[in-house]
XYZ file of C-alpha atoms in Angstrom:
686
model
C 51.733 5.313 125.084
C 52.212 2.795 122.284
C 54.729 4.138 119.756
C 55.182 0.818 118.022
C 52.312 1.367 115.598
C 53.738 1.735 112.170
C 51.941 5.026 111.428
C 51.679 6.414 114.900
C 53.538 9.693 114.133
C 52.215 9.927 110.650
C 48.613 9.859 111.817
C 49.350 12.573 114.484
C 51.015 14.771 111.894
C 48.043 14.247 109.497
C 45.751 15.522 112.266
C 47.904 18.664 112.580
C 47.777 19.147 108.846
C 44.014 18.953 108.830
C 43.914 21.685 111.475
C 46.305 23.931 109.408
C 48.920 23.754 112.210
C 51.499 22.146 109.915
C 53.149 23.898 106.934
C 51.706 22.294 103.771
C 55.209 22.016 102.316
C 56.336 19.928 105.312
C 53.680 17.286 104.779
C 54.278 17.073 101.034
C 58.033 16.882 101.503
C 57.634 13.978 103.925
C 55.344 12.287 101.430
C 57.987 12.701 98.718
C 60.673 11.291 100.980
C 58.512 8.309 101.712
C 58.090 7.563 98.016
C 61.845 6.956 97.874
C 61.559 3.917 100.145
C 62.241 0.450 98.654
C 59.227 -1.813 98.299
C 56.057 -2.126 96.256
C 54.189 0.617 98.141
C 56.943 3.027 99.123
C 54.902 5.585 101.030
C 53.584 2.918 103.466
C 56.887 1.083 103.554
C 58.826 4.117 104.716
C 59.554 3.989 108.468
C 57.230 6.108 110.605
C 60.207 7.656 112.416
C 61.587 8.856 109.017
C 58.212 10.471 108.099
C 58.332 12.335 111.449
C 61.982 13.521 110.884
C 61.232 14.688 107.335
C 58.159 16.592 108.411
C 59.756 18.229 111.389
C 62.882 19.184 109.459
C 60.843 20.723 106.624
C 58.528 22.623 108.961
C 61.395 23.927 110.990
C 63.094 25.237 107.876
C 60.091 26.550 105.930
C 57.812 27.758 108.728
C 60.282 28.557 111.546
C 63.141 29.647 109.172
C 65.833 27.568 110.879
C 68.645 26.154 108.775
C 68.569 22.870 110.633
C 66.806 20.986 113.422
C 68.933 20.352 116.541
C 67.632 17.030 117.714
C 68.995 17.541 121.243
C 66.912 20.614 121.693
C 63.477 19.062 120.920
C 61.476 16.803 123.214
C 58.004 16.957 121.695
C 56.333 17.659 118.381
C 55.302 21.017 119.786
C 58.979 22.007 120.143
C 58.932 22.397 116.397
C 55.290 22.847 115.401
C 54.414 26.043 117.287
C 50.842 27.214 117.588
C 49.237 30.204 119.273
C 46.240 29.288 121.526
C 45.848 25.681 120.285
C 42.716 23.719 120.922
C 42.797 20.807 123.413
C 43.032 18.220 120.659
C 45.903 20.016 118.996
C 47.647 20.647 122.327
C 47.550 16.913 123.069
C 49.216 16.111 119.768
C 51.838 18.836 120.288
C 52.765 17.330 123.649
C 53.565 13.987 122.029
C 57.088 13.064 123.082
C 59.748 12.173 120.558
C 61.638 8.837 120.807
C 64.668 9.135 123.120
C 66.758 7.255 120.457
C 65.533 9.521 117.612
C 68.962 10.101 116.073
C 70.003 6.499 116.359
C 66.871 5.350 114.603
C 67.533 7.772 111.673
C 70.959 6.259 111.131
C 69.542 2.734 111.040
C 69.750 0.787 107.717
C 66.012 1.097 107.042
C 66.381 4.942 106.792
C 69.553 4.886 104.747
C 67.681 5.488 101.493
C 66.782 9.015 102.650
C 69.327 10.019 105.351
C 73.019 10.516 104.812
C 75.591 10.925 107.591
C 77.183 14.300 107.029
C 79.712 13.982 109.834
C 82.768 14.912 107.777
C 85.468 17.477 108.002
C 84.754 21.135 107.474
C 85.557 20.907 103.793
C 83.069 18.073 103.113
C 82.261 17.973 99.424
C 78.636 17.577 98.601
C 79.488 15.660 95.467
C 81.094 12.977 97.592
C 78.057 12.567 99.766
C 75.510 12.940 97.002
C 76.501 11.095 93.773
C 74.487 12.170 90.779
C 72.573 8.845 90.709
C 71.581 8.985 94.362
C 69.231 11.460 96.021
C 69.147 11.635 99.807
C 67.002 14.527 100.930
C 68.089 14.561 104.619
C 71.487 15.075 106.213
C 72.288 14.235 109.810
C 75.444 15.917 111.036
C 76.574 16.311 114.645
C 73.019 16.017 116.050
C 71.678 18.448 113.535
C 69.117 17.388 110.861
C 69.105 19.339 107.586
C 67.252 19.359 104.364
C 69.962 18.557 101.891
C 69.792 21.933 100.138
C 70.418 23.884 103.338
C 73.275 21.631 104.502
C 74.966 22.242 101.146
C 74.335 26.026 101.373
C 75.695 26.194 104.971
C 78.850 24.369 103.994
C 79.330 26.540 100.960
C 79.001 29.671 103.091
C 81.444 28.333 105.663
C 83.962 27.500 102.985
C 83.558 31.073 101.480
C 84.137 32.688 104.871
C 87.156 30.531 105.576
C 88.610 31.471 102.178
C 87.955 35.186 102.620
C 89.475 35.262 106.022
C 92.526 33.006 105.245
C 95.913 34.647 105.314
C 96.480 33.338 101.808
C 93.419 35.178 100.459
C 94.630 36.835 97.150
C 93.440 40.302 98.210
C 95.773 40.182 101.113
C 98.797 39.858 98.838
C 97.789 40.542 95.223
C 96.136 43.343 93.433
C 92.426 44.039 93.411
C 92.184 43.714 89.707
C 93.403 47.288 89.236
C 97.158 46.810 89.212
C 97.450 48.435 92.584
C 97.667 46.663 95.880
C 95.089 47.287 98.619
C 96.173 50.245 100.748
C 96.371 50.754 104.445
C 97.932 54.156 104.483
C 98.148 56.985 102.053
C 100.420 55.888 99.232
C 101.603 52.636 100.851
C 100.743 49.074 99.966
C 99.014 46.825 102.390
C 101.321 44.235 104.041
C 100.404 40.603 104.042
C 98.132 39.690 106.856
C 100.403 36.744 107.523
C 103.480 38.897 107.882
C 102.322 41.772 110.024
C 99.507 42.948 112.227
C 97.013 45.265 110.568
C 98.067 48.889 110.708
C 96.520 51.050 113.339
C 93.896 53.693 112.500
C 96.569 56.326 113.059
C 98.374 55.057 109.880
C 95.248 55.673 107.788
C 94.250 58.866 106.017
C 91.219 59.733 108.200
C 89.446 62.210 105.970
C 86.552 63.330 108.158
C 85.614 66.345 110.221
C 84.108 64.032 112.856
C 85.951 62.825 115.918
C 85.806 59.072 115.608
C 85.491 57.041 118.830
C 87.736 54.111 119.720
C 85.493 51.460 118.237
C 85.063 53.420 115.035
C 88.850 53.923 114.647
C 89.339 50.200 115.094
C 86.623 49.438 112.605
C 88.179 51.846 109.980
C 91.562 50.071 110.347
C 90.014 46.627 109.936
C 87.777 47.528 107.049
C 90.641 49.307 105.153
C 93.207 46.586 105.673
C 91.347 43.245 105.786
C 90.218 41.414 102.674
C 86.944 40.640 104.511
C 85.336 42.564 107.334
C 82.017 42.517 109.208
C 80.947 45.684 110.988
C 77.966 45.467 113.282
C 76.274 48.166 115.351
C 72.967 49.735 116.229
C 71.552 52.649 114.143
C 73.512 55.831 114.941
C 76.725 54.087 115.756
C 78.447 55.358 112.646
C 78.527 52.453 110.200
C 77.979 54.769 107.229
C 80.592 57.242 108.426
C 83.153 54.388 108.607
C 82.339 53.172 105.081
C 82.697 56.745 103.692
C 86.068 57.195 105.433
C 87.319 53.766 104.290
C 86.205 54.306 100.687
C 87.717 57.787 100.552
C 91.059 56.359 101.833
C 91.086 53.551 99.331
C 90.125 55.796 96.426
C 92.646 58.447 97.382
C 95.368 55.809 96.997
C 93.798 54.283 93.848
C 91.049 56.282 92.092
C 90.628 53.429 89.586
C 89.042 51.076 92.133
C 85.717 49.553 91.046
C 83.350 49.957 94.085
C 79.885 48.454 94.430
C 77.408 49.247 97.160
C 74.290 47.094 97.600
C 71.534 46.149 100.140
C 68.829 43.531 100.213
C 65.884 45.911 99.390
C 65.361 48.937 97.176
C 64.477 51.002 100.215
C 67.649 49.977 102.090
C 69.740 50.637 98.959
C 68.271 54.102 98.535
C 68.890 54.931 102.180
C 72.455 53.741 101.854
C 73.114 55.867 98.809
C 71.575 58.882 100.558
C 73.555 58.329 103.748
C 76.885 58.000 101.891
C 76.077 61.092 99.843
C 75.358 63.060 103.041
C 78.663 61.971 104.511
C 80.491 63.106 101.417
C 78.783 66.487 101.466
C 78.918 67.165 105.193
C 81.854 65.377 106.791
C 84.479 64.155 104.362
C 87.553 66.376 103.926
C 88.372 66.038 100.214
C 89.280 69.589 99.148
C 92.580 68.301 97.841
C 91.018 65.359 96.018
C 88.010 66.422 93.974
C 88.455 63.295 91.815
C 87.804 61.176 94.925
C 84.663 63.144 95.777
C 83.430 62.722 92.250
C 84.188 59.014 92.193
C 82.449 58.469 95.554
C 79.383 60.288 94.429
C 79.262 58.175 91.290
C 79.566 54.805 93.045
C 76.773 52.445 91.879
C 74.281 51.506 94.587
C 71.446 48.960 94.120
C 69.826 45.862 95.401
C 71.671 42.583 95.654
C 69.342 41.128 93.056
C 70.208 43.907 90.706
C 73.941 43.445 91.234
C 73.622 39.731 90.575
C 71.411 40.457 87.545
C 68.440 38.396 88.494
C 66.699 36.801 85.523
C 62.972 36.323 86.406
C 62.363 34.189 83.356
C 64.858 31.606 84.654
C 64.341 32.426 88.367
C 68.119 32.570 88.636
C 71.019 34.999 88.885
C 73.155 35.704 85.830
C 76.194 36.349 87.997
C 77.565 33.317 89.844
C 80.880 31.684 90.659
C 81.509 31.015 86.937
C 80.426 34.511 85.937
C 81.231 36.907 88.748
C 80.342 40.584 88.635
C 83.129 43.156 88.344
C 84.324 44.809 91.568
C 87.401 45.564 93.568
C 85.458 46.519 96.660
C 81.994 45.300 97.703
C 79.993 46.958 100.489
C 76.784 45.247 101.618
C 74.437 47.045 104.008
C 71.654 45.671 106.154
C 73.108 42.135 106.062
C 70.828 41.041 108.954
C 68.063 41.047 106.351
C 69.922 38.752 103.951
C 68.906 35.101 104.108
C 71.299 32.112 103.771
C 70.685 31.303 100.104
C 71.010 34.980 98.979
C 74.192 35.549 100.960
C 75.767 32.434 99.417
C 74.718 33.528 95.951
C 76.245 37.017 96.544
C 79.580 35.867 97.941
C 79.935 33.104 95.348
C 79.498 35.709 92.577
C 82.061 38.070 94.170
C 85.509 38.126 92.429
C 88.082 36.175 94.420
C 90.331 39.242 94.955
C 87.484 41.588 95.845
C 87.582 43.308 99.303
C 84.316 42.545 101.075
C 82.707 44.761 103.792
C 79.483 43.503 105.388
C 77.462 45.984 107.476
C 74.515 45.281 109.710
C 72.930 45.162 113.088
C 73.227 41.658 114.511
C 70.527 42.433 117.120
C 67.850 43.322 114.571
C 65.189 40.891 113.338
C 66.675 38.085 111.301
C 65.933 37.658 107.626
C 62.351 36.971 106.615
C 63.566 33.761 104.938
C 65.844 31.037 106.261
C 68.791 31.649 108.520
C 70.433 34.386 110.555
C 73.929 34.359 109.006
C 75.063 37.749 110.177
C 74.301 36.990 113.819
C 75.939 33.520 113.482
C 79.118 34.989 112.070
C 79.356 37.796 114.701
C 78.615 35.399 117.585
C 81.183 32.832 116.442
C 83.993 35.346 116.032
C 83.169 37.134 119.218
C 83.075 33.926 121.282
C 86.443 32.892 119.887
C 87.885 36.344 120.446
C 88.719 36.610 116.766
C 88.652 40.317 116.114
C 90.675 40.379 112.883
C 87.754 40.493 110.613
C 85.011 41.676 113.002
C 84.261 45.119 114.418
C 81.413 45.929 116.800
C 80.277 49.531 117.400
C 78.731 50.176 120.792
C 78.530 53.923 121.169
C 75.380 55.591 119.706
C 75.865 59.095 118.288
C 72.126 59.452 117.890
C 71.204 59.013 121.526
C 73.360 59.702 124.552
C 74.114 56.728 126.830
C 71.742 57.942 129.498
C 68.897 58.886 127.249
C 65.589 57.050 127.666
C 65.740 55.407 124.285
C 69.317 54.220 124.789
C 68.464 52.840 128.234
C 65.385 51.036 126.869
C 67.417 49.674 123.905
C 70.099 48.274 126.259
C 67.582 46.736 128.629
C 65.756 45.062 125.721
C 68.965 43.716 124.267
C 70.031 42.275 127.539
C 66.705 40.542 128.052
C 65.979 42.444 131.305
C 62.197 42.613 131.018
C 61.759 44.347 134.422
C 64.363 47.042 133.682
C 62.929 47.596 130.248
C 59.408 48.032 131.481
C 60.563 50.247 134.365
C 62.318 52.496 131.837
C 59.308 52.684 129.601
C 56.746 53.013 132.353
C 58.770 55.826 133.884
C 58.539 57.776 130.713
C 55.959 60.497 129.901
C 52.778 58.359 129.940
C 50.516 61.387 129.521
C 52.276 62.204 126.201
C 51.159 58.827 124.820
C 47.510 59.775 125.290
C 47.715 63.428 124.287
C 48.187 64.836 120.776
C 51.857 64.750 119.687
C 53.723 68.042 119.424
C 54.055 69.416 115.905
C 57.826 69.290 116.319
C 58.546 65.794 117.722
C 62.116 66.909 118.603
C 60.605 68.842 121.516
C 58.350 65.931 122.708
C 59.139 63.259 125.211
C 61.590 60.702 123.657
C 59.598 57.802 125.099
C 55.887 57.506 125.936
C 53.576 54.652 126.894
C 49.903 53.852 126.846
C 47.888 50.589 126.924
C 47.228 48.765 123.724
C 43.801 49.349 122.022
C 41.206 46.564 122.410
C 39.135 47.314 119.357
C 39.250 48.971 115.985
C 37.036 51.784 117.013
C 39.315 52.580 120.000
C 42.343 52.387 117.737
C 40.873 54.912 115.355
C 39.805 57.344 118.154
C 43.207 57.241 119.759
C 45.121 57.613 116.516
C 43.101 60.697 115.582
C 43.835 62.202 118.998
C 47.538 61.332 118.845
C 47.944 62.958 115.431
C 46.018 66.160 116.212
C 48.389 69.033 115.608
C 51.135 66.751 114.337
C 53.010 68.003 111.327
C 52.497 64.557 109.690
C 48.866 65.440 109.210
C 49.910 68.159 106.755
C 51.718 66.020 104.239
C 48.752 65.543 101.765
C 48.474 69.357 101.540
C 52.220 69.988 101.084
C 53.234 72.529 98.396
C 55.707 70.146 96.806
C 56.282 66.419 96.452
C 59.624 66.733 98.234
C 57.933 68.357 101.202
C 55.201 65.769 101.189
C 57.769 62.931 101.423
C 59.650 64.745 104.169
C 56.549 65.149 106.284
C 55.338 61.656 105.533
C 58.664 60.134 106.794
C 58.462 62.229 109.977
C 56.106 59.667 111.500
C 55.367 55.990 111.005
C 52.922 53.626 112.683
C 54.483 50.188 113.274
C 52.558 47.048 114.146
C 53.736 43.685 115.339
C 51.139 41.784 113.323
C 49.183 42.135 110.102
C 45.773 41.106 111.432
C 43.637 41.853 114.523
C 42.486 45.127 116.048
C 46.109 46.355 116.373
C 47.410 44.889 113.120
C 48.604 46.657 109.966
C 45.416 46.024 108.012
C 43.190 47.584 110.742
C 45.588 50.530 111.260
C 45.698 51.322 107.568
C 41.877 51.398 107.416
C 41.752 53.640 110.465
C 44.361 56.030 109.135
C 42.599 56.319 105.762
C 39.451 57.330 107.552
C 41.246 59.800 109.778
C 42.709 61.487 106.712
C 39.412 61.211 104.840
C 41.425 60.078 101.906
C 40.079 58.129 98.942
C 42.154 55.157 97.734
C 44.645 56.468 95.238
C 43.726 60.054 96.120
C 46.326 62.777 96.576
C 48.822 61.632 99.205
C 47.656 58.005 99.345
C 50.808 56.037 100.339
C 51.597 52.705 98.663
C 54.231 50.092 99.297
C 55.264 47.644 96.624
C 54.956 44.005 97.746
C 56.665 42.182 94.915
C 59.731 42.756 92.766
C 59.141 44.228 89.319
C 62.469 44.215 87.482
C 61.065 45.722 84.303
C 60.049 48.910 86.100
C 62.927 48.669 88.590
C 60.493 48.584 91.580
C 61.163 46.354 94.466
C 59.402 44.818 97.476
C 59.340 47.462 100.185
C 59.562 50.537 97.908
C 57.185 53.279 99.112
C 55.475 55.856 96.882
C 52.897 58.598 97.148
C 49.933 59.193 94.866
C 50.343 62.780 93.596
C 49.032 64.826 90.675
C 51.317 65.559 87.780
C 51.477 68.833 85.821
C 48.052 68.273 84.237
C 46.394 67.081 87.384
C 46.467 63.327 86.680
C 47.243 61.148 89.690
C 50.376 59.158 89.332
C 52.483 57.290 91.904
C 55.852 58.828 92.670
C 58.909 57.087 94.132
C 62.150 58.674 95.277
C 64.946 58.120 92.774
C 68.429 58.733 94.165
C 70.007 58.678 90.740
C 68.018 61.595 89.403
C 68.253 63.457 92.703
C 72.023 63.225 92.540
C 72.102 64.254 88.917
C 69.819 67.206 89.709
C 72.043 68.237 92.604
C 75.194 68.009 90.534
C 73.656 70.042 87.691
C 72.395 72.746 90.022
C 75.720 73.036 91.755
C 77.578 73.251 88.475
C 75.177 75.910 87.125
C 75.681 77.904 90.269
C 79.452 77.521 90.014
C 79.618 76.291 93.621
C 80.344 72.627 94.317
C 79.676 73.179 98.023
C 76.046 73.848 97.244
C 75.491 70.371 95.848
C 74.095 69.033 99.088
C 71.403 71.746 99.330
C 70.508 71.366 95.659
C 69.967 67.626 96.213
C 66.942 68.446 98.325
C 65.466 71.024 96.002
C 63.329 69.534 93.241
C 62.851 72.987 91.662
C 59.928 74.953 90.408
C 58.495 71.954 88.539
C 57.996 70.288 91.916
C 56.510 73.237 93.768
C 54.388 74.727 91.049
C 53.535 71.577 89.144
C 54.379 73.188 85.820
C 56.216 70.127 84.436
C 55.433 66.478 84.401
C 58.916 65.281 85.579
C 60.057 66.024 89.075
C 63.734 65.757 89.765
C 64.619 63.126 92.324
C 61.474 61.091 91.612
C 60.139 58.460 89.208
C 56.403 58.290 88.406
C 54.187 55.524 87.233
C 50.553 55.204 86.257
C 48.450 53.060 88.480
C 48.134 50.317 85.883
C 52.023 50.042 85.682
C 52.326 49.168 89.366
C 53.073 45.653 90.527
C 51.252 44.303 93.604
C 51.036 46.879 96.342
C 49.247 47.796 99.566
C 48.490 50.948 101.668
C 51.351 51.953 103.945
C 50.182 54.448 106.560
C 51.137 51.591 108.900
C 53.624 48.819 108.291
C 55.032 45.754 110.111
C 58.312 45.997 111.906
C 59.840 43.601 109.414
C 58.939 45.877 106.503
C 60.423 48.888 108.371
C 63.947 47.389 108.596
C 66.417 49.599 106.795
C 64.237 52.696 107.404
C 64.227 55.507 109.927
C 61.537 57.945 110.960
C 61.384 61.035 113.175
C 58.715 59.495 115.389
C 57.508 55.914 115.638
C 54.224 54.825 117.193
C 54.695 51.122 117.965
C 51.583 49.088 118.734
C 51.788 45.708 120.431
C 48.433 43.874 120.470
C 47.252 42.561 123.809
C 47.366 38.922 122.743
C 49.705 35.975 122.777
C 51.763 35.731 119.644
C 55.016 33.991 118.615
C 55.859 37.189 116.771
C 56.466 39.045 120.013
C 60.218 38.788 120.441
C 63.155 40.739 121.799
C 64.392 41.513 118.247
C 60.985 42.826 117.237
C 60.982 45.358 120.054
C 64.542 46.338 119.451
C 64.079 46.759 115.662
C 60.899 48.795 116.116
C 62.443 51.015 118.786
C 65.591 51.743 116.772
C 63.521 52.916 113.724
C 62.867 56.093 115.659
C 65.300 58.991 115.230
C 63.769 61.309 117.880
C 60.801 59.735 119.610
C 59.127 56.308 120.134
C 55.656 55.913 121.562
C 54.557 52.436 122.739
C 50.972 51.293 122.959
C 51.533 48.068 124.895
C 50.503 46.134 128.011
C 53.022 45.060 130.629
C 52.566 41.287 130.344
C 53.010 41.142 126.547
C 55.854 43.716 126.470
C 57.739 41.703 129.089
C 56.993 38.484 127.208
C 58.605 39.954 124.082
C 61.735 41.170 125.948
C 62.150 37.683 127.478
C 61.741 35.866 124.120
C 64.853 35.997 121.954
C 64.733 34.827 118.342
C 66.838 31.724 118.015
C 67.596 30.176 114.623
C 69.426 26.884 114.578
C 72.340 26.366 112.290
C 75.812 24.754 112.305
C 77.576 27.673 110.728
C 79.406 28.835 113.865
C 81.014 25.416 114.269
C 82.191 25.407 110.632
C 83.896 28.837 110.431
């Protein structure tokens, strides 16, 4: 094979572009890099090897969502440009080997106009490598090739993490902006992390009726005493319980603390608020501290974009390192969904003395955009045995260790495809074909059936599965509150958007099963873009429902009005203990429809809505941060790069009571055996 031709790789990449196998951005980025080459005709003068490097690095970042390209891990173009069922011509191009001296060639003088050697110490300053009068779009560091922007972001995040976890971090010694030192025990100041080991959980005021397990007690101690803490664990392991206990302890010692709770999506933020409120009502012991209960209930919860005051006109955040938001304690949920640029923006805008608690499930799907920062941080600290700022919860309080869902979850996480399939195949296969029980808590926890092959089969089987299911009753519910409760009792999850088992086909089938007109009573909608004017965010779910005069409007749960309604009802009744029950009662206006406003909900006319789509079914990615009584998870019987271990794990753990799989053995095992790997250099830098 002659690789000496000046445009050998460029011509091969052009063929991939013509077949839509290459991300358009990658091609245009490489063209831009080539125009920087010295000479009369820069694009043609640029070395062919550089064009290849720029294209692959951009494709790997934009299409595959990696932070960098590890040159030692790639042998062919197809190692980066992935394609499902490629044609023979495309396959031949994808099998093109890369030069064995790829990295050496990139550091040669004829590539110096575009590539900078980033091999510096951990505190490398971007300004030193990138003077204002010089633009070098590619960084080669330790065998990793970056787009300049992501190299800078990764180094900034590493520097932030090193600062937050340093023994000299101000919050380990100084006040949290309130005049009171961080506390580790009731009424005592936190010692310097440099001077003493963190206090044990026994020294903390554990204000909960629950018996915390060993991992939870350790997590409480770390979260309450460390300036920075990452807590990871599967759904049901008690992350929300820990946060409620820690915040109650901190507030009991200092009621003036400014606390912020946030999550990457509106749905996740609402669930976080609801979960914390439930912990306050059901489990926290605060009879001697009503001011703490009141303060906890009033803690502001919202999206990260809202906290950073995103300005859509400028496409930028108002809050940044020069203009941080105000907070003494920051709690961020669902961090696995947060991409690298957003996490950097959030932590840079955090006040230097603020205590930071990051929560998430490192085994879930990574962020939709670039990077997998939470997984990188957890893996780095776990491998080094650094447990000071890291707590991992392993015991599920939703499913017992020997339950079918727990065993399946563990087998999937370990990558044991045979054990996972054996667990699933040994479940109640008949239940996957038969109509579900009206009360899914009394149905088999796991069920299995083959994947449908056509849309007509999908619709027939869905209709049979839902026959007698309480979910079928949600459009006829007597109140909006009841409609949402029934609607969230079941969700259809798909691995893909298109195809006979994709979201689009499933939504059409479900609409026919319900015989529901678009925008008719009960029609479910999911917002697909952020609308800051109306405070609607990508992933928010609403139901079409008539108002008091019978006009169809779209209603979304609103935690702030629900909390206010609950507090008002409790105060009127003269019984604070009834607040939790009042929170779920939207009153006569809801049930009888005799008022336009419904407590706990916001409503919009159809013309006010931003971009949206039906949501009888949703992708697993969109379901992150949510939980449903029963999940029906459909894996299409087709090869797909989307079938990964994390996809199965995330879909399975959305189920609170029951998960039904429609899947074939070969493709299920393929998914279990295919972990999601996102390249970065973050672990080496923290």
